[in-house]
Short mmCIF file of C-alpha atoms in Angstrom, two decimals:
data_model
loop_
_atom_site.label_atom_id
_atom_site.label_comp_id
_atom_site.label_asym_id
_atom_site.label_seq_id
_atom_site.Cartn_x
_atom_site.Cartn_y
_atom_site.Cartn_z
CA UNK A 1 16.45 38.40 50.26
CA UNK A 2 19.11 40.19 47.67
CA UNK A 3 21.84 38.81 50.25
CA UNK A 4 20.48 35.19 50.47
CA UNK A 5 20.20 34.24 46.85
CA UNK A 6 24.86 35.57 46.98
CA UNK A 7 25.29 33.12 49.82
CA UNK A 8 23.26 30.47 48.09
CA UNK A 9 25.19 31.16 44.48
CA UNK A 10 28.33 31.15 46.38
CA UNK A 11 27.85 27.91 47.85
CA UNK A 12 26.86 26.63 44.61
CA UNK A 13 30.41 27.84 43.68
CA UNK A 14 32.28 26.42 46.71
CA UNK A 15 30.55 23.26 45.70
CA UNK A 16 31.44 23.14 42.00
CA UNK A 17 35.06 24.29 42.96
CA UNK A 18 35.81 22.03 45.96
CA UNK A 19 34.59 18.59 43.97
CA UNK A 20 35.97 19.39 40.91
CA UNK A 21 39.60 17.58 41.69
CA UNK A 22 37.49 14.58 43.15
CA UNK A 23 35.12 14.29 39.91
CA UNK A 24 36.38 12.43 36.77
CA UNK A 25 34.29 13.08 33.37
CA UNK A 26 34.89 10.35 30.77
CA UNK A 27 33.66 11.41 27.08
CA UNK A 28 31.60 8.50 24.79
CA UNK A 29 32.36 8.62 21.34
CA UNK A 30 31.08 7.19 17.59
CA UNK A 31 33.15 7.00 14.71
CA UNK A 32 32.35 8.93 11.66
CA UNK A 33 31.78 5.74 8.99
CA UNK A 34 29.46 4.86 5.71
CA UNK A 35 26.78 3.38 6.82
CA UNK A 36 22.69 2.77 5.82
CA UNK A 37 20.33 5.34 6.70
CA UNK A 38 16.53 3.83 7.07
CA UNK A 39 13.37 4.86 8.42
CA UNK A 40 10.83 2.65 8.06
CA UNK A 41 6.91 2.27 8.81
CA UNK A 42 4.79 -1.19 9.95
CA UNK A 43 1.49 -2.25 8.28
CA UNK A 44 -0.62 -5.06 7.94
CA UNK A 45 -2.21 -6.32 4.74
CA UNK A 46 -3.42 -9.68 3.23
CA UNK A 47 -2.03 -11.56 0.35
CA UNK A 48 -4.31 -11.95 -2.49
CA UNK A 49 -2.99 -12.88 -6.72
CA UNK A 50 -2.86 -10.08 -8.51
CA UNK A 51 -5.40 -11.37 -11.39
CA UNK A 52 -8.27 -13.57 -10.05
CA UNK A 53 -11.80 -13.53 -12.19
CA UNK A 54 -14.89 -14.85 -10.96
CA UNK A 55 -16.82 -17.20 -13.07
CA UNK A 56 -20.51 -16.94 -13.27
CA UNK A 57 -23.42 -17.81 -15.30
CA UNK A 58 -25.69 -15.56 -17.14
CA UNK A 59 -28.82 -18.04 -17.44
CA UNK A 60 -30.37 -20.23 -14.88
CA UNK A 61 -30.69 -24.03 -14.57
CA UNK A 62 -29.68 -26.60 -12.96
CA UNK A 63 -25.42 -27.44 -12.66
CA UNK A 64 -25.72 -31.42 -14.61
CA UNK A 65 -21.82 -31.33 -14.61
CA UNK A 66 -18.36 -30.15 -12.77
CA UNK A 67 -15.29 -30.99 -14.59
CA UNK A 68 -13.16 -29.17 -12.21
CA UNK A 69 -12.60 -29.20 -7.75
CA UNK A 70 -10.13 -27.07 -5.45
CA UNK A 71 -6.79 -25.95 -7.02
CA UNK A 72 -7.30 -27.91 -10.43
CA UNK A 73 -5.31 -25.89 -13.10
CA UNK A 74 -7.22 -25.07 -16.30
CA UNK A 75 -6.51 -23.55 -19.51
CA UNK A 76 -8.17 -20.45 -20.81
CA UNK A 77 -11.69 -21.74 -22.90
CA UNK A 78 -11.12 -24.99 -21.11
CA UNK A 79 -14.67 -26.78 -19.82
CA UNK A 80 -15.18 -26.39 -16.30
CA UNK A 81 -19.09 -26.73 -15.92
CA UNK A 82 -22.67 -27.37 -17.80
CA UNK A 83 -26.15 -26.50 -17.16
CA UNK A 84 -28.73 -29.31 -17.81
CA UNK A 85 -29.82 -27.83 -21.51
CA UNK A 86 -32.94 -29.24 -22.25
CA UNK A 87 -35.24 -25.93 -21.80
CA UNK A 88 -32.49 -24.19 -23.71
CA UNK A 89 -32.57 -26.54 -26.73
CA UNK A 90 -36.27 -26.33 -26.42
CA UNK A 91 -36.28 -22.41 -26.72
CA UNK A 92 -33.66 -22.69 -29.74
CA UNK A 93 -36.10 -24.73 -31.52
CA UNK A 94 -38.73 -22.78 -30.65
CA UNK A 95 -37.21 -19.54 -32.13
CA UNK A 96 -36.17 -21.46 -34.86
CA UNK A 97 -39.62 -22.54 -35.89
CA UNK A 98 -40.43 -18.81 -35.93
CA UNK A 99 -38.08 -17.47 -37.92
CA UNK A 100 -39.50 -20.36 -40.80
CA UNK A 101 -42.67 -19.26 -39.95
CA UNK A 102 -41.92 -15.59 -40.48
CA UNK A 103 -39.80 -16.20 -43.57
CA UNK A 104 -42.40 -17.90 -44.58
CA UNK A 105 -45.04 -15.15 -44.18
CA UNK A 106 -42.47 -12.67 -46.23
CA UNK A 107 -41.86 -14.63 -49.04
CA UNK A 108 -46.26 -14.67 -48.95
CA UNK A 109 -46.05 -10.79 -48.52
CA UNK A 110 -43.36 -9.57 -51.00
CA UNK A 111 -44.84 -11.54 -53.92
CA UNK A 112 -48.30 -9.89 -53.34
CA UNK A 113 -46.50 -6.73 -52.80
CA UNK A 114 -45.12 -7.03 -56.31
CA UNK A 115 -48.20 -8.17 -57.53
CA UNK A 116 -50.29 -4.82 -56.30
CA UNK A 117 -47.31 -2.94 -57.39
CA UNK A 118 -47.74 -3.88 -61.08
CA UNK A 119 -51.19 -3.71 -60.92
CA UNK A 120 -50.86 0.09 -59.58
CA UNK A 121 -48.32 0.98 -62.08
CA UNK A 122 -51.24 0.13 -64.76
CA UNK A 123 -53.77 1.92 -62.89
CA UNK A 124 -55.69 -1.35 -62.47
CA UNK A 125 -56.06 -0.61 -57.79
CA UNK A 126 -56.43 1.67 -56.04
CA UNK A 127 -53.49 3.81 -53.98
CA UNK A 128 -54.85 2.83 -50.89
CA UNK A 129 -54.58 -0.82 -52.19
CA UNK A 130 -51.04 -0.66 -53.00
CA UNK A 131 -50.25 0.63 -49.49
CA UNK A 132 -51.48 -1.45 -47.70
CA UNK A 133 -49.88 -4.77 -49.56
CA UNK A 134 -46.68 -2.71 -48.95
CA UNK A 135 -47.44 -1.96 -45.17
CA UNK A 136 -47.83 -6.08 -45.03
CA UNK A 137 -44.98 -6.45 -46.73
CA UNK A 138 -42.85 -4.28 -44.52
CA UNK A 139 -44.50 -5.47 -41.43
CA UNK A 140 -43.42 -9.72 -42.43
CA UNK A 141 -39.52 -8.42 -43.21
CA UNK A 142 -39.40 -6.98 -40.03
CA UNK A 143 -40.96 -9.72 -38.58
CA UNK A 144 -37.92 -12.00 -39.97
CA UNK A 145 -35.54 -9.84 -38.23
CA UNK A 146 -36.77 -9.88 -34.75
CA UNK A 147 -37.54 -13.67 -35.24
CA UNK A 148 -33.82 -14.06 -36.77
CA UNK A 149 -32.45 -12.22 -32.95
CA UNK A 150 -34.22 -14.40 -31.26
CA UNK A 151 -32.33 -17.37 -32.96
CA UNK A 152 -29.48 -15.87 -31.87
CA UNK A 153 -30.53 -14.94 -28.32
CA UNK A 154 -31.54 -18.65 -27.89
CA UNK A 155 -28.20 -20.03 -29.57
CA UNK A 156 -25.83 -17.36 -27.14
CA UNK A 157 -27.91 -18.88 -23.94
CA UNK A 158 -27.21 -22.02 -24.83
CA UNK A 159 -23.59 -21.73 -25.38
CA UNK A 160 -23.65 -20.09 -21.87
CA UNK A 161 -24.75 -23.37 -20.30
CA UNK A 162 -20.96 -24.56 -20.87
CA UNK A 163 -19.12 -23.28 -18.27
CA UNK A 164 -15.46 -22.46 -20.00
CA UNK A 165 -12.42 -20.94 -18.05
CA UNK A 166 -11.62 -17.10 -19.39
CA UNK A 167 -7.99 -17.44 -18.55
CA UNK A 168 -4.99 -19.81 -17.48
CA UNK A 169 -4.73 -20.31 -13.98
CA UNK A 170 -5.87 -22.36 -10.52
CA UNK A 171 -9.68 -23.13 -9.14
CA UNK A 172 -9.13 -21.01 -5.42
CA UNK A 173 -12.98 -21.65 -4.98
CA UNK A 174 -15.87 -24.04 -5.94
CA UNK A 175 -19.28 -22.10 -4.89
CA UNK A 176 -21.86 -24.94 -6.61
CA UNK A 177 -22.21 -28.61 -6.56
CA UNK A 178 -23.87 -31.10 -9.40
CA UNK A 179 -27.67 -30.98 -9.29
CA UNK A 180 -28.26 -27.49 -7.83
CA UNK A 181 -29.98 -24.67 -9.12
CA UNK A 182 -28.69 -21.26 -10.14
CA UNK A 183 -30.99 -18.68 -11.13
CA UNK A 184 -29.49 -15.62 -12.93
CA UNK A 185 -32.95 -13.39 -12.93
CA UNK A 186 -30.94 -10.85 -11.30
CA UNK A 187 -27.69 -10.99 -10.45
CA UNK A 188 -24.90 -13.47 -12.11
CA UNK A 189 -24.65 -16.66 -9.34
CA UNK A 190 -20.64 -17.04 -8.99
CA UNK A 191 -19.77 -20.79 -9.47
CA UNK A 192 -16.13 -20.76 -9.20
CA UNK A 193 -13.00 -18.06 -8.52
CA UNK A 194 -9.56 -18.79 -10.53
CA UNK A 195 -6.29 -17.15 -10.05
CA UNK A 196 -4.62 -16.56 -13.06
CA UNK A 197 -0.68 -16.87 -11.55
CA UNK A 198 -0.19 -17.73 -8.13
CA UNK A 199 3.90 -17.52 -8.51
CA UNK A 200 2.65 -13.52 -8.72
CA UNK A 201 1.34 -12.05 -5.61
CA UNK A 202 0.78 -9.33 -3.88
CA UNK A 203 -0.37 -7.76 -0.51
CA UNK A 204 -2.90 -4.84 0.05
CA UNK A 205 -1.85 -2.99 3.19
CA UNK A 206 -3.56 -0.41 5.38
CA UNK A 207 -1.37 2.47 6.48
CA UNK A 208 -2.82 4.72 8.49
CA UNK A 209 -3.37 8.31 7.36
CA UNK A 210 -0.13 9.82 9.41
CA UNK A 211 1.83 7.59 7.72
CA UNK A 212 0.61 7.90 3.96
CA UNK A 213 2.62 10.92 2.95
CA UNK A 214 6.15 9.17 2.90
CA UNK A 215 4.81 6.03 1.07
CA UNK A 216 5.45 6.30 -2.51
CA UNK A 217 5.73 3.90 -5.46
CA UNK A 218 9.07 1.75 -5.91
CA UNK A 219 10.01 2.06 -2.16
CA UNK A 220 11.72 -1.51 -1.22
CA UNK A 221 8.97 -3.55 1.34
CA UNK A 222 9.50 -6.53 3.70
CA UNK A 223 6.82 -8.74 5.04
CA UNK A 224 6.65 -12.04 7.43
CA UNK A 225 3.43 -14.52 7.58
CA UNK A 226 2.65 -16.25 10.79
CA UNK A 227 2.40 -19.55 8.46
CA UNK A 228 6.39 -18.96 7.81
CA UNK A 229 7.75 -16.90 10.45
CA UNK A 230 10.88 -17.65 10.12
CA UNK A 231 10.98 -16.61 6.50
CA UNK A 232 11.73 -12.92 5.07
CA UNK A 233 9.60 -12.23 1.97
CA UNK A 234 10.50 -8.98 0.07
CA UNK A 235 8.72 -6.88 -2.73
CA UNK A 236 8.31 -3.55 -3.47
CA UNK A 237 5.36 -0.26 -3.73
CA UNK A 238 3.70 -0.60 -6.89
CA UNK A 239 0.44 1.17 -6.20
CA UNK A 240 -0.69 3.79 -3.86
CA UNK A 241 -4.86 4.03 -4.25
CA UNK A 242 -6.53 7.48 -3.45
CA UNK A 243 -9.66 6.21 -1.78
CA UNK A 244 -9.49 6.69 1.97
CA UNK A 245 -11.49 3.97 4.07
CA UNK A 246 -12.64 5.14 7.48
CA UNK A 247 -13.53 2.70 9.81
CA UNK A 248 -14.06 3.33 13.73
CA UNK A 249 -12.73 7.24 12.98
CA UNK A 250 -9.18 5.32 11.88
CA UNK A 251 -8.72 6.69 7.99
CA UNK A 252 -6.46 4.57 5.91
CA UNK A 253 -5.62 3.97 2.28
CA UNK A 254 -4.71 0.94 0.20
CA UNK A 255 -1.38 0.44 -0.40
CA UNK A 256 -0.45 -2.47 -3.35
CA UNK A 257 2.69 -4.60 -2.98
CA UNK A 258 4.40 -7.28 -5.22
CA UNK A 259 5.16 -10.22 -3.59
CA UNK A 260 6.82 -13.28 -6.10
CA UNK A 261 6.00 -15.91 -5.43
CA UNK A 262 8.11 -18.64 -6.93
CA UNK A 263 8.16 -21.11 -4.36
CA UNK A 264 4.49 -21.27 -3.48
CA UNK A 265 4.71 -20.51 -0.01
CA UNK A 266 2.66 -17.63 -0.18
CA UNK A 267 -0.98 -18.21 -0.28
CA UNK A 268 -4.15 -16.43 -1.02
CA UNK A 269 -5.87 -14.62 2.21
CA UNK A 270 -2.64 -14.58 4.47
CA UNK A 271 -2.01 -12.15 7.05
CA UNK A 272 1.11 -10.69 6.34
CA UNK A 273 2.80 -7.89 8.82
CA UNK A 274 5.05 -4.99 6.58
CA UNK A 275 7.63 -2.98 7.05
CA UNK A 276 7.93 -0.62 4.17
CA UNK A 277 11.10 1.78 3.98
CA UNK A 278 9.92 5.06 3.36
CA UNK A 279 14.05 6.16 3.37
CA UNK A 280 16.98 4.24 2.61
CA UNK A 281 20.42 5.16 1.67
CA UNK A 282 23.51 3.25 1.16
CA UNK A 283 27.17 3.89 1.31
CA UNK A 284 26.81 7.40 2.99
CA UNK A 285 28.91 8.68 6.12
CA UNK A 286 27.41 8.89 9.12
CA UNK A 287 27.36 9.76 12.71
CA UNK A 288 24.60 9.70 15.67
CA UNK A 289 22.08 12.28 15.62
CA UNK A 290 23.12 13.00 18.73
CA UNK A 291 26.83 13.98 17.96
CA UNK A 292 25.16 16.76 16.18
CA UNK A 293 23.48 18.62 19.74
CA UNK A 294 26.81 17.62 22.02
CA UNK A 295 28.20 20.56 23.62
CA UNK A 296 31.08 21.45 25.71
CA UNK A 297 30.72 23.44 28.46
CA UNK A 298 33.93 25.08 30.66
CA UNK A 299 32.02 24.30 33.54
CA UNK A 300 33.47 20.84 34.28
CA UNK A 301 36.65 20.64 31.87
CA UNK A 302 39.97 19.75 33.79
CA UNK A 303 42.78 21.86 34.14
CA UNK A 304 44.54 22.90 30.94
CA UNK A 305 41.71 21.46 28.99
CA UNK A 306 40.59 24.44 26.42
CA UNK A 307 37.54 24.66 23.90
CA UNK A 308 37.77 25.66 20.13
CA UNK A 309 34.27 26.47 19.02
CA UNK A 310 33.21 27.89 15.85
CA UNK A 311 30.13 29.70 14.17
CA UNK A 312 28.30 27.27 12.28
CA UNK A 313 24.42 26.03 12.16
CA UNK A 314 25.79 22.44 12.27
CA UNK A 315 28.91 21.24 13.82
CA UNK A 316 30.68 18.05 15.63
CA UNK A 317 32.92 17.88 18.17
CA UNK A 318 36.55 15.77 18.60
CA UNK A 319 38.86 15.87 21.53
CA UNK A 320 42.61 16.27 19.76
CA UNK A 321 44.75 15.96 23.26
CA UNK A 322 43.55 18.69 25.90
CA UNK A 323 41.33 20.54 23.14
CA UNK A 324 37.72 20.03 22.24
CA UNK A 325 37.40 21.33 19.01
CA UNK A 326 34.29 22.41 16.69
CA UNK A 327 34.02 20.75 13.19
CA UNK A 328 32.07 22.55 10.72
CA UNK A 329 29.91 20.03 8.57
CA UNK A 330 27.21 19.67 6.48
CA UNK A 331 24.11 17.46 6.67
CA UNK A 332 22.20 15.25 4.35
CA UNK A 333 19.50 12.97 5.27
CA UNK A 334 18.31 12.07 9.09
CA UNK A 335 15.65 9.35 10.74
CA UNK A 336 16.89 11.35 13.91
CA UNK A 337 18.34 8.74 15.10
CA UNK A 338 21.43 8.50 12.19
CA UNK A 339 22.39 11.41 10.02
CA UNK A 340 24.46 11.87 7.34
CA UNK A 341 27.30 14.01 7.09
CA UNK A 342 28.01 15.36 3.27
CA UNK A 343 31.02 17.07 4.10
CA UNK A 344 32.85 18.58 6.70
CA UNK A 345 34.15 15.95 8.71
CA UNK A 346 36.55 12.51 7.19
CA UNK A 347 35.90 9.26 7.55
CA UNK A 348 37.22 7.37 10.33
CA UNK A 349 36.59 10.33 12.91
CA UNK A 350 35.97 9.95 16.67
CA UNK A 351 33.62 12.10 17.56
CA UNK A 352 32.10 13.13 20.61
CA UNK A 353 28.50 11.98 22.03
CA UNK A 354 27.95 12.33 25.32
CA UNK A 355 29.70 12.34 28.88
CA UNK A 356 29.32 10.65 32.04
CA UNK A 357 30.88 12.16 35.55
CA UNK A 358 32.54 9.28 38.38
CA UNK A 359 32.77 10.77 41.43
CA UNK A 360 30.62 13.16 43.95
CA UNK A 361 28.06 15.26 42.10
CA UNK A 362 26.58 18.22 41.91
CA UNK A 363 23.04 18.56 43.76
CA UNK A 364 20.71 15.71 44.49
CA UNK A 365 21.53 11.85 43.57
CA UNK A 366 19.76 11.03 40.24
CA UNK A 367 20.25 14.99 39.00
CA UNK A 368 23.47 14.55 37.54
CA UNK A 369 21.63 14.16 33.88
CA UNK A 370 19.38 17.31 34.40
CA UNK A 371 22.14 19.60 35.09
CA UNK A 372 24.41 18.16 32.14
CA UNK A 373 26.76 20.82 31.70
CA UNK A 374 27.94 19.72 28.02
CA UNK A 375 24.69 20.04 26.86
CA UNK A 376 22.19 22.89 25.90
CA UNK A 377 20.27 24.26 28.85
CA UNK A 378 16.39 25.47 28.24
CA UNK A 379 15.83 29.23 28.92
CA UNK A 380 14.64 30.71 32.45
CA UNK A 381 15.87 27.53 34.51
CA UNK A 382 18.70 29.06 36.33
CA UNK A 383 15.23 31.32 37.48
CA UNK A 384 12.87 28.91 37.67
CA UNK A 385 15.77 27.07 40.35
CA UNK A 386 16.36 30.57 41.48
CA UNK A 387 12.30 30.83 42.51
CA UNK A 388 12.17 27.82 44.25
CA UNK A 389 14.37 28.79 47.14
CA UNK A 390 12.58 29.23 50.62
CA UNK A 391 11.71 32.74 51.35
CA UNK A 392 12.71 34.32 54.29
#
């Protein structure tokens, strides 16, 4: 067995040896220039205005008017809607009637009260008299009160029958028509939605949980719509909620984006697909991330070809005539695809990337990658090929 595996490794030799004239390696290169360094993750979200308010009603009755359809622009306290009023006015006057029917009843009370009161103060009735023309007293001023509130109560509902806009902006949505009934017994009917700029947008995006550590507030975003797809819309982070939503065992947060807005394109309830940029650097020099794990090996360098190496963590490689030779650098940021090189290296430098061999080749057709002598070699394959020899 021990003598098998020396004929085998001397063939393997013989092999390397004998087609080494025939085989011609040709190097690749990248230059050493200031580039951008991105890395970047995709999202969808919808486009909604930043402010929109719905507008409701807080007593029931029937709608008698609409001043305002689909994308009419109001003004803030401008009339939009009424209620039919009649019941209200009704309930006004009502209240109203009370309250002179309860002032009516004090004025009654709080001259006998200062009747009994003098006629106490002379000894002339009794204590339990005088009390009881104060307790009546008491009783018809607090009367007036409570009948006074409900003036007030009925005056407030029937200011809320006019239907005003709370701020500046455009009608996105029209939920009643004239004649129908809204009741407000327990919830507050919504009649109409208005957005209060629609020049300022923005887009809520889902990014998935693996994603939501890199995203952070300020980072530069660009979207596309289907209705424009040809167009490049760009904005930027300017909220990242807490609240996770899980839905099918997918967790993803909110993440806010401005979108301007200027030339109206851009329109509430769009789907709009994101590309946010998580890293982004300008002006920096860079090389391939792959210049960075390139290594020479003496295994397939032609004759008077030499190799200069040197200790470092990080290094590059140039050929300078018949010498491959190390360059000590240091590293900044990566996407692993690009990296940037802080020092260590100038600008302007070829360095080397990768190799391809012309010519007969070592072992099997198709293997010539795999057993890539330039480049780093796992531990325990020479035994692993070793192991799968026959056995005799």
């Amino acid at each position: 067995m021990k003598s098998f595996k020396i004929i085998v490794i001397s063939l393997f030799v013989l092999a390397l040896t004998g087609c080494k004239e025939e085989q011609k390696v040709s190097f690749q290169t990248a230059r050493v220039e200031r580039g951008i360094i991105q890395n970047s993750i995709t999202a969808t979200g919808t486009i909604e205005p930043v402010t929109s308010v719905t507008v409701g009603t807080q007593v029931s009755g029937i709608v008698s008017r609409l001043y305002v359809d689909y994308n009419s622009v109001v003004k803030k306290g401008q009339v939009i809607a009424e209620l039919d009023k009649t019941n209200l006015i009704s309930e006004l006057r009502t209240a109203q009637a009370n309250l002179s029917s309860a002032q009516s009843t004090l004025n009654y009370e709080q001259t006998n009260y200062n009747r009994y009161k003098t006629l106490y103060d002379k000894g002339l009735v009794s204590a339990d008299e005088y009390e009881s023309a104060k307790l009546s007293y008491l009783k018809a001023r607090e009367s007036v009160t409570t009948s006074r509130q409900s003036v007030q109560k009925a005056q407030t509902n029937l200011g809320y029958a006019t239907i005003t806009s709370p701020i500046d902006g455009v009608v996105l949505s029209k939920s009643v028509e004239e004649g129908q009934t809204v009741a407000a017994s327990f919830n507050t009917p919504e009649l109409f939605t208005i957005a209060q700029d629609l020049t300022d947008m923005r887009v809520i995006a889902d990014i998935d949980e693996a994603d939501i550590g890199g995203v952070k507030e300020g980072q530069r975003v660009s979207f596309t719509v289907d209705a424009f797809p040809e167009d490049h819309f760009e904005g930027y982070v300017t909220q990242v909620r807490q609240q996770a939503t899980t839905e099918s065992n997918v967790v993803t947060y909110e993440v806010v984006i401005s979108a301007p807005n200027n030339d109206l394109k851009l329109k509430p309830g769009l789907t709009a697909n994101v590309t946010i940029y998580t890293l982004e650097k300008n002006d920096v020099l860079i090389v391939p991330a792959k210049a960075l794990r390139f290594m020479p090996n003496e295994a397939l360098l032609a004759e008077g070809q030499t190799i200069e190496d040197v200790e470092a963590r990080q290094k590059v490689w140039t050929q300078e005539g018949s010498v491959f030779k190390a360059h000590k650098v240091e590293t900044g940021t990566t996407n692993g695809v690009t990296t940037e090189i802080v020092s260590g290296i100038k600008e302007g430098t070829e360095v080397l990337t990768d190799f391809e061999i012309e010519g007969p080749a070592m072992g099997m057709p198709g293997q010539q990658q795999a057993q890539n002598p330039f480049m780093p070699r796992p531990r325990g394959n020479r035994n692993q090929q070793q192991n799968q020899q026959p056995r005799r």
